[in-house]
Coordinates of C-alpha atoms and ligand atoms in Angstrom, one line a residue:
M1 CA 0.0 0.0 0.0
V2 CA 1.2 3.4 -0.9
D3 CA 1.4 6.0 1.8
K4 CA -0.5 9.0 0.3
N5 CA 1.2 11.6 2.6
N6 CA 4.7 10.3 1.8
S7 CA 4.0 10.3 -2.0
E8 CA 2.8 13.9 -1.8
D9 CA 5.8 14.9 0.2
V10 CA 8.2 13.5 -2.4
N11 CA 6.2 15.2 -5.2
R12 CA 6.3 18.5 -3.3
R13 CA 10.1 18.1 -2.7
G14 CA 10.6 17.3 -6.3
F15 CA 8.6 20.3 -7.4
F16 CA 10.6 22.7 -5.1
K17 CA 13.8 21.2 -6.3
R18 CA 12.9 21.8 -9.9
I19 CA 11.7 25.4 -9.1
L20 CA 15.1 26.1 -7.3
M21 CA 17.0 24.6 -10.2
G22 CA 15.1 26.7 -12.7
V23 CA 15.7 29.9 -10.7
G24 CA 19.4 29.0 -10.4
V25 CA 19.8 28.3 -14.1
T26 CA 17.9 31.5 -15.0
L27 CA 20.1 33.6 -12.7
S28 CA 23.3 32.0 -14.1
Y29 CA 22.3 32.5 -17.8
G30 CA 21.0 35.9 -17.0
T31 CA 24.2 37.0 -15.4
G32 CA 26.2 35.5 -18.2
A33 CA 24.0 37.3 -20.7
V34 CA 24.5 40.7 -19.0
Y35 CA 28.3 40.3 -18.9
G36 CA 28.2 39.0 -22.5
L37 CA 26.3 42.1 -23.6
Q38 CA 28.6 44.4 -21.7
F39 CA 31.5 42.8 -23.5
L40 CA 29.9 43.0 -26.9
L41 CA 28.4 46.5 -26.4
P42 CA 30.7 48.4 -24.0
A43 CA 29.4 51.6 -22.6
K44 CA 30.7 54.6 -24.5
K45 CA 33.1 56.6 -22.3
K46 CA 32.1 60.2 -21.8
D47 CA 34.7 62.8 -22.8
R48 CA 36.0 64.7 -19.8
F49 CA 36.9 68.3 -20.1
R50 CA 39.0 70.7 -18.1
K51 CA 38.9 74.5 -18.0
I52 CA 42.1 76.2 -18.7
L53 CA 42.5 79.8 -17.6
V54 CA 43.9 81.6 -20.7
T55 CA 43.7 85.3 -20.0
S56 CA 41.6 88.1 -18.9
L57 CA 39.1 89.7 -21.3
K58 CA 40.8 93.1 -21.1
D59 CA 44.1 91.6 -22.2
I60 CA 42.7 90.4 -25.5
P61 CA 41.7 93.3 -27.7
K62 CA 39.5 93.0 -30.7
D63 CA 41.0 91.1 -33.7
K64 CA 44.0 90.1 -31.5
G65 CA 45.0 86.6 -30.7
K66 CA 46.7 84.9 -27.8
T67 CA 48.5 81.6 -28.2
F68 CA 48.4 79.0 -25.5
K69 CA 48.8 75.3 -25.1
D70 CA 46.3 72.6 -23.9
L71 CA 47.1 69.8 -21.5
Q72 CA 48.7 67.7 -24.3
G73 CA 50.9 70.6 -25.4
R74 CA 48.9 71.3 -28.6
E75 CA 49.0 75.0 -29.5
M76 CA 45.8 76.9 -29.8
L77 CA 44.9 80.5 -30.6
L78 CA 42.3 82.5 -28.7
V79 CA 41.0 85.2 -30.9
N80 CA 38.7 88.1 -30.1
T81 CA 36.7 88.4 -33.3
N82 CA 33.6 90.4 -34.2
E83 CA 31.7 87.1 -33.7
G84 CA 33.0 86.7 -30.2
L85 CA 35.9 84.8 -28.7
K86 CA 37.1 81.8 -30.6
A87 CA 39.6 79.1 -29.4
I88 CA 41.0 77.3 -32.4
S89 CA 43.8 74.9 -32.9
T90 CA 46.7 76.3 -34.9
T91 CA 47.5 72.8 -36.3
C92 CA 46.4 72.7 -39.9
T93 CA 44.2 69.7 -40.7
H94 CA 46.0 69.1 -44.0
L95 CA 49.6 68.1 -43.1
G96 CA 49.9 69.7 -39.6
C97 CA 51.6 73.0 -40.4
K98 CA 51.0 75.9 -38.1
S99 CA 48.2 78.2 -39.2
Y100 CA 48.0 81.9 -38.3
W101 CA 45.2 84.4 -37.6
E102 CA 45.1 87.2 -40.1
P103 CA 43.0 90.0 -38.6
E104 CA 43.2 92.1 -41.7
N105 CA 41.5 89.2 -43.7
T106 CA 39.5 87.9 -40.8
R107 CA 40.7 84.4 -41.5
F108 CA 43.1 81.7 -40.4
F109 CA 45.8 81.0 -43.0
C110 CA 48.2 78.1 -43.4
P111 CA 51.2 79.1 -45.4
C112 CA 52.4 75.6 -46.3
H113 CA 49.8 75.0 -49.1
D114 CA 47.7 78.2 -48.9
G115 CA 45.0 76.7 -46.7
V116 CA 42.4 79.2 -45.8
F117 CA 39.9 78.9 -42.9
D118 CA 37.2 81.3 -41.9
V119 CA 36.8 82.9 -38.4
N120 CA 35.1 79.6 -37.2
G121 CA 37.9 77.5 -38.5
N122 CA 35.9 76.1 -41.4
V123 CA 37.8 75.4 -44.7
V124 CA 37.4 78.2 -47.2
S125 CA 40.0 77.1 -49.8
G126 CA 43.0 75.0 -50.2
P127 CA 43.7 71.3 -49.5
P128 CA 42.7 71.0 -45.8
P129 CA 40.2 68.2 -45.6
R130 CA 38.3 69.4 -42.5
P131 CA 37.9 72.5 -40.3
L132 CA 40.5 73.4 -37.6
D133 CA 39.7 72.0 -34.2
K134 CA 37.6 74.3 -32.1
Y135 CA 37.2 74.6 -28.3
E136 CA 34.5 76.0 -26.2
V137 CA 35.2 79.4 -24.5
E138 CA 33.7 80.6 -21.2
V139 CA 34.1 84.0 -19.6
D140 CA 33.3 84.3 -15.9
E141 CA 31.9 87.2 -13.9
N142 CA 35.4 88.5 -13.3
D143 CA 36.2 88.5 -17.1
N144 CA 38.5 85.6 -16.8
V145 CA 38.6 83.7 -20.1
F146 CA 38.6 79.9 -19.9
V147 CA 38.9 77.3 -22.7
L148 CA 37.5 73.8 -22.3
V149 CA 39.9 71.2 -23.5
K150 CA 39.6 67.4 -23.5
D151 CA 41.2 65.7 -20.6
S152 CA 43.6 63.3 -22.4
Ligands
LIG201 S1 49.6 71.8 -44.2 FE1 48.2 73.5 -44.1 S2 47.5 73.6 -46.1 FE2 48.9 72.0 -46.2

């Protein structure tokens, strides 16, 4: 004769074992899937910026430029134009020659191959394939001029 209570006990135990095993397998595969997705689709790193104090607003008259270097030693030019302060890399995007601000022509000029850039660093003529690198400029309440540069 089969003991009904004992048979139900075994069935109940078996049921709970299967449930726990299912939960364990689900957690294991779920964890594996999360790590697998993180490996395949890594989170994009956010660019970090630093403010560099370049000068005071009163020390940079209209149409004049001030050269400075960022944290990697790249040279930039801060120019006070009619369109506001512009911080632009002096490194030409063609072959890396040094470009200059020409206030009389309101443009950046690269003498190596006559590359011409407008006041915003956009290519006007010549062989440069893309605009000069630009940087954000901030002026605080004390007229200190900061440029935001990428932190390495
Ligand atoms: S390097 Fe500047 S135009 Fe060629």
